[in-house]
Amino acid sequence: MNQNSNSLFDTINLYPFLRLSITGIVLQLICIVGGAIVIGALGLQPQTALEYFEVMQESKFAGLLVDDFFSIFLVALYLFTFTGLFFVVAKRNFAMAFVSTLLTYIAVILTISAHDGFTLIHLSEQYWATTDNDIKMQLITAGETAISQNMWNSTSAFFSGLFLQGAGVLISIAMLKHTSFSKVTAISGLLANGLDLFQHLMHHMRVELPDGVLYFMGPIYLIWFVSLIIDLLKESKQYKINYQAV
C-alpha cells in the first residue's frame, strides 16, 4: 500500500496542500492567543444558563466569545492542518496518515455540532423578551440542558476529544521515523496530544488533575505548532518551483 501511495503522491504537487496546512497552523496559534486575551478581558466561562443569559443580554458577541468560540475555530482549523500533513505523512506511512486524518475530520464535525453558543443566544433572547416567570424558568432549564450537551459535557464531546487527541498521537508517532519532520516536532506532538488525551479521559472520569498538567501542556502545544510550521515550510520549498511553473 505504501509503495502504491508513493507512486500516486509523486504525481501530485503538494505545495498548495502544504501552504494550506501552514496557514491553518498559523491561524490556530492566533486562536490560542485570542482565547487567552478573551479570558483576560471578559473573564472565565460562565457556569450556569442564567450567567450566559446575562452576558448575552449585554453583548451576543461577547457571549459567543466566552462560550469557547475560539476553541471551535481552533478545532475547525485542524481540517486544514491535517490535510497537508496527510499528504506528507502518507508518502511514508499511508495507514497512520489516513486513520489520523479521518479521526480528525470526525472530531471536528462532532465538536462543531456540540457547541451550544447559538442555542444559548436564542434562549437568551426569549428569556429577556418575556416577563412570565414560569416561562423564564423553562428557558433556564432549556439552557442548562444545552450546557449539559455542549462540547465539554456530552457524549459527542468525549468522542471528539478522544478522536482529536488520539489522531495527534498517531500522526506524531508516524513523524518519529519520517525524515520530513524533526524529533522536536514528533516528540512535542506526542507529549502535547498525549497529555491532552490523558486529561480528557480523566475529566470524563471525574478525576481532577493538578493545574500544573494543563500549564505544562499549553507551552508544548505551542512548540508543536511552531515546529510543524518550520518543517512544512522546509518541505514546501521542493514543490514551490514546480507549482509556480504550472
Short mmCIF file of C-alpha atoms in Angstrom, two decimals, residues 14-243:
data_model
loop_
_atom_site.label_atom_id
_atom_site.label_comp_id
_atom_site.label_asym_id
_atom_site.label_seq_id
_atom_site.Cartn_x
_atom_site.Cartn_y
_atom_site.Cartn_z
CA LEU A 14 1.93 19.12 -2.65
CA TYR A 15 2.76 22.83 -2.46
CA PRO A 16 -0.84 24.13 -2.18
CA PHE A 17 -1.70 21.49 0.42
CA LEU A 18 1.37 22.34 2.47
CA ARG A 19 0.58 26.06 2.31
CA LEU A 20 -2.96 25.23 3.42
CA SER A 21 -1.60 23.40 6.47
CA ILE A 22 0.84 26.19 7.30
CA THR A 23 -1.96 28.76 7.09
CA GLY A 24 -4.16 26.59 9.30
CA ILE A 25 -1.46 26.25 11.96
CA VAL A 26 -0.73 30.00 11.95
CA LEU A 27 -4.44 30.69 12.45
CA GLN A 28 -4.52 28.12 15.25
CA LEU A 29 -1.72 29.99 17.02
CA ILE A 30 -3.73 33.20 16.61
CA CYS A 31 -6.76 31.42 18.12
CA ILE A 32 -4.69 30.38 21.15
CA VAL A 33 -3.52 33.95 21.71
CA GLY A 34 -7.02 35.29 21.04
CA GLY A 35 -8.54 32.86 23.52
CA ALA A 36 -6.10 33.99 26.21
CA ILE A 37 -6.96 37.64 25.50
CA VAL A 38 -10.69 36.90 25.76
CA ILE A 39 -10.23 35.20 29.14
CA GLY A 40 -8.18 38.16 30.36
CA ALA A 41 -10.69 40.73 29.10
CA LEU A 42 -14.03 39.01 29.70
CA GLY A 43 -13.24 36.51 32.44
CA LEU A 44 -13.77 32.79 32.67
CA GLN A 45 -16.57 30.87 31.03
CA PRO A 46 -19.98 31.21 32.78
CA GLN A 47 -21.13 28.14 34.69
CA THR A 48 -24.93 28.47 34.54
CA ALA A 49 -27.51 29.27 31.89
CA LEU A 50 -28.57 32.44 33.72
CA GLU A 51 -24.97 33.68 33.76
CA TYR A 52 -24.80 33.12 30.00
CA PHE A 53 -28.09 34.96 29.51
CA GLU A 54 -26.78 37.92 31.48
CA VAL A 55 -23.61 38.14 29.39
CA MET A 56 -25.56 37.76 26.15
CA GLN A 57 -28.00 40.48 27.20
CA GLU A 58 -25.08 42.89 27.20
CA SER A 59 -23.46 41.54 24.01
CA LYS A 60 -24.22 38.45 21.96
CA PHE A 61 -20.72 38.61 20.51
CA ALA A 62 -19.16 38.65 23.98
CA GLY A 63 -21.41 35.73 24.91
CA LEU A 64 -20.09 33.70 21.98
CA LEU A 65 -16.50 34.57 22.83
CA VAL A 66 -16.75 33.47 26.45
CA ASP A 67 -18.51 30.30 25.27
CA ASP A 68 -15.23 28.99 23.82
CA PHE A 69 -15.86 30.21 20.28
CA PHE A 70 -12.10 30.50 19.81
CA SER A 71 -11.84 26.80 20.70
CA ILE A 72 -14.36 26.00 17.95
CA PHE A 73 -12.22 27.83 15.40
CA LEU A 74 -9.08 26.18 16.76
CA VAL A 75 -10.56 22.71 16.32
CA ALA A 76 -12.16 23.52 12.93
CA LEU A 77 -8.77 24.63 11.59
CA TYR A 78 -7.49 21.07 12.06
CA LEU A 79 -9.35 20.36 8.80
CA PHE A 80 -6.72 22.50 7.06
CA THR A 81 -3.78 21.48 9.25
CA PHE A 82 -4.25 17.75 8.79
CA THR A 83 -4.96 17.95 5.05
CA GLY A 84 -1.38 18.92 4.24
CA LEU A 85 0.03 16.67 6.95
CA PHE A 86 -1.86 13.74 5.45
CA PHE A 87 -0.11 14.07 2.08
CA VAL A 88 3.35 14.39 3.63
CA VAL A 89 2.99 11.54 6.13
CA ALA A 90 1.14 9.28 3.68
CA LYS A 91 4.20 9.12 1.42
CA ARG A 92 5.89 7.05 4.15
CA ASN A 93 3.01 5.68 6.21
CA PHE A 94 -0.34 5.78 4.44
CA ALA A 95 -2.25 3.82 7.11
CA MET A 96 -1.31 6.13 10.01
CA ALA A 97 -1.90 9.23 7.89
CA PHE A 98 -5.32 8.01 6.73
CA VAL A 99 -6.57 6.92 10.17
CA SER A 100 -5.36 10.05 11.97
CA THR A 101 -6.83 12.37 9.32
CA LEU A 102 -10.14 10.51 9.28
CA LEU A 103 -10.38 10.68 13.09
CA THR A 104 -9.58 14.39 12.96
CA TYR A 105 -12.33 15.13 10.44
CA ILE A 106 -14.87 13.20 12.54
CA ALA A 107 -13.73 15.01 15.70
CA VAL A 108 -14.17 18.42 14.06
CA ILE A 109 -17.72 17.58 13.00
CA LEU A 110 -18.60 16.28 16.48
CA THR A 111 -17.11 19.36 18.17
CA ILE A 112 -18.90 21.90 15.99
CA SER A 113 -22.22 20.08 16.27
CA ALA A 114 -21.94 20.01 20.08
CA HIS A 115 -21.28 23.75 20.52
CA ASP A 116 -24.14 25.46 22.36
CA GLY A 117 -23.37 29.11 21.62
CA PHE A 118 -26.15 29.95 19.16
CA THR A 119 -28.65 27.84 21.11
CA LEU A 120 -27.94 29.91 24.23
CA ILE A 121 -28.24 33.15 22.26
CA HIS A 122 -31.70 32.08 21.05
CA LEU A 123 -32.79 31.10 24.56
CA SER A 124 -31.34 34.33 25.96
CA GLU A 125 -33.38 36.43 23.55
CA GLN A 126 -36.54 34.61 24.60
CA TYR A 127 -35.64 34.90 28.28
CA TRP A 128 -35.25 38.68 28.20
CA ALA A 129 -38.30 39.12 25.95
CA THR A 130 -40.77 37.60 28.44
CA THR A 131 -42.00 38.71 31.84
CA ASP A 132 -43.62 35.37 32.67
CA ASN A 133 -41.62 33.75 35.49
CA ASP A 134 -42.76 30.25 34.55
CA ILE A 135 -41.50 30.72 31.00
CA LYS A 136 -38.25 32.16 32.33
CA MET A 137 -37.71 29.06 34.44
CA GLN A 138 -38.42 26.83 31.45
CA LEU A 139 -35.88 28.76 29.38
CA ILE A 140 -33.26 28.46 32.13
CA THR A 141 -33.91 24.72 32.25
CA ALA A 142 -33.53 24.53 28.46
CA GLY A 143 -30.27 26.47 28.78
CA GLU A 144 -28.93 24.08 31.41
CA THR A 145 -29.85 21.18 29.11
CA ALA A 146 -27.90 22.82 26.27
CA ILE A 147 -24.87 23.25 28.54
CA SER A 148 -25.05 19.59 29.60
CA GLN A 149 -24.89 18.61 25.92
CA ASN A 150 -22.17 21.04 24.86
CA MET A 151 -18.64 20.49 23.55
CA TRP A 152 -17.30 19.72 27.04
CA ASN A 153 -20.00 17.64 28.73
CA SER A 154 -21.73 15.49 26.12
CA THR A 155 -21.05 12.08 24.61
CA SER A 156 -20.02 13.89 21.41
CA ALA A 157 -17.53 15.86 23.48
CA PHE A 158 -15.98 12.69 24.85
CA PHE A 159 -15.51 11.08 21.45
CA SER A 160 -14.41 14.28 19.72
CA GLY A 161 -11.62 14.71 22.28
CA LEU A 162 -10.72 11.02 22.09
CA PHE A 163 -10.51 11.14 18.29
CA LEU A 164 -8.76 14.52 18.01
CA GLN A 165 -6.04 13.90 20.58
CA GLY A 166 -5.77 10.27 19.51
CA ALA A 167 -5.18 11.43 15.94
CA GLY A 168 -2.48 13.82 17.17
CA VAL A 169 -0.74 10.96 18.98
CA LEU A 170 -0.93 8.67 15.94
CA ILE A 171 0.43 11.19 13.46
CA SER A 172 3.20 12.16 15.89
CA ILE A 173 4.24 8.50 16.13
CA ALA A 174 4.38 8.39 12.33
CA MET A 175 6.55 11.53 12.36
CA LEU A 176 9.17 9.86 14.57
CA LYS A 177 10.53 7.86 11.62
CA HIS A 178 9.75 10.47 8.97
CA THR A 179 12.66 12.48 7.55
CA SER A 180 10.42 15.47 6.78
CA PHE A 181 9.83 16.11 10.50
CA SER A 182 12.31 16.89 13.25
CA LYS A 183 12.47 14.97 16.51
CA VAL A 184 11.30 18.14 18.27
CA THR A 185 8.12 18.11 16.19
CA ALA A 186 7.40 14.42 16.76
CA ILE A 187 8.19 14.39 20.49
CA SER A 188 6.37 17.66 21.27
CA GLY A 189 3.36 16.33 19.34
CA LEU A 190 3.40 13.11 21.33
CA LEU A 191 3.70 14.94 24.65
CA ALA A 192 1.10 17.64 23.92
CA ASN A 193 -1.53 15.34 22.43
CA GLY A 194 -0.75 12.53 24.86
CA LEU A 195 -1.15 14.75 27.91
CA ASP A 196 -4.26 16.31 26.42
CA LEU A 197 -5.74 12.87 25.77
CA PHE A 198 -4.91 11.79 29.33
CA GLN A 199 -6.51 14.87 30.93
CA HIS A 200 -9.53 14.48 28.62
CA LEU A 201 -10.11 10.92 29.80
CA MET A 202 -9.59 11.91 33.44
CA HIS A 203 -12.06 14.80 33.06
CA HIS A 204 -14.81 12.46 31.87
CA MET A 205 -13.97 10.03 34.66
CA ARG A 206 -14.47 12.97 37.06
CA VAL A 207 -10.85 12.79 38.21
CA GLU A 208 -9.41 16.22 38.98
CA LEU A 209 -5.86 16.73 37.74
CA PRO A 210 -3.43 19.33 39.11
CA ASP A 211 -3.47 22.65 37.24
CA GLY A 212 0.22 22.12 36.58
CA VAL A 213 -0.63 19.46 33.98
CA LEU A 214 -2.62 21.98 31.94
CA TYR A 215 0.00 24.71 32.33
CA PHE A 216 2.69 22.27 31.17
CA MET A 217 0.64 21.05 28.21
CA GLY A 218 -0.08 24.51 26.75
CA PRO A 219 3.54 25.53 26.00
CA ILE A 220 4.24 22.11 24.49
CA TYR A 221 1.37 22.66 22.04
CA LEU A 222 2.95 25.97 21.06
CA ILE A 223 6.28 24.20 20.44
CA TRP A 224 4.49 21.57 18.34
CA PHE A 225 2.67 24.13 16.20
CA VAL A 226 5.78 26.24 15.61
CA SER A 227 7.88 23.15 14.81
CA LEU A 228 5.24 21.97 12.35
CA ILE A 229 5.34 25.32 10.57
CA ILE A 230 9.14 25.16 10.28
CA ASP A 231 9.10 21.58 8.97
CA LEU A 232 6.29 22.23 6.48
CA LEU A 233 7.99 25.38 5.19
CA LYS A 234 11.14 23.33 4.50
CA GLU A 235 9.08 20.59 2.86
CA SER A 236 7.19 23.06 0.67
CA LYS A 237 10.36 24.51 -0.87
CA GLN A 238 10.93 21.41 -3.02
CA TYR A 239 7.46 21.77 -4.57
CA LYS A 240 7.32 25.57 -4.90
CA ILE A 241 9.23 25.93 -8.18
CA ASN A 242 7.21 23.27 -9.96
CA TYR A 243 3.96 24.76 -8.67
#
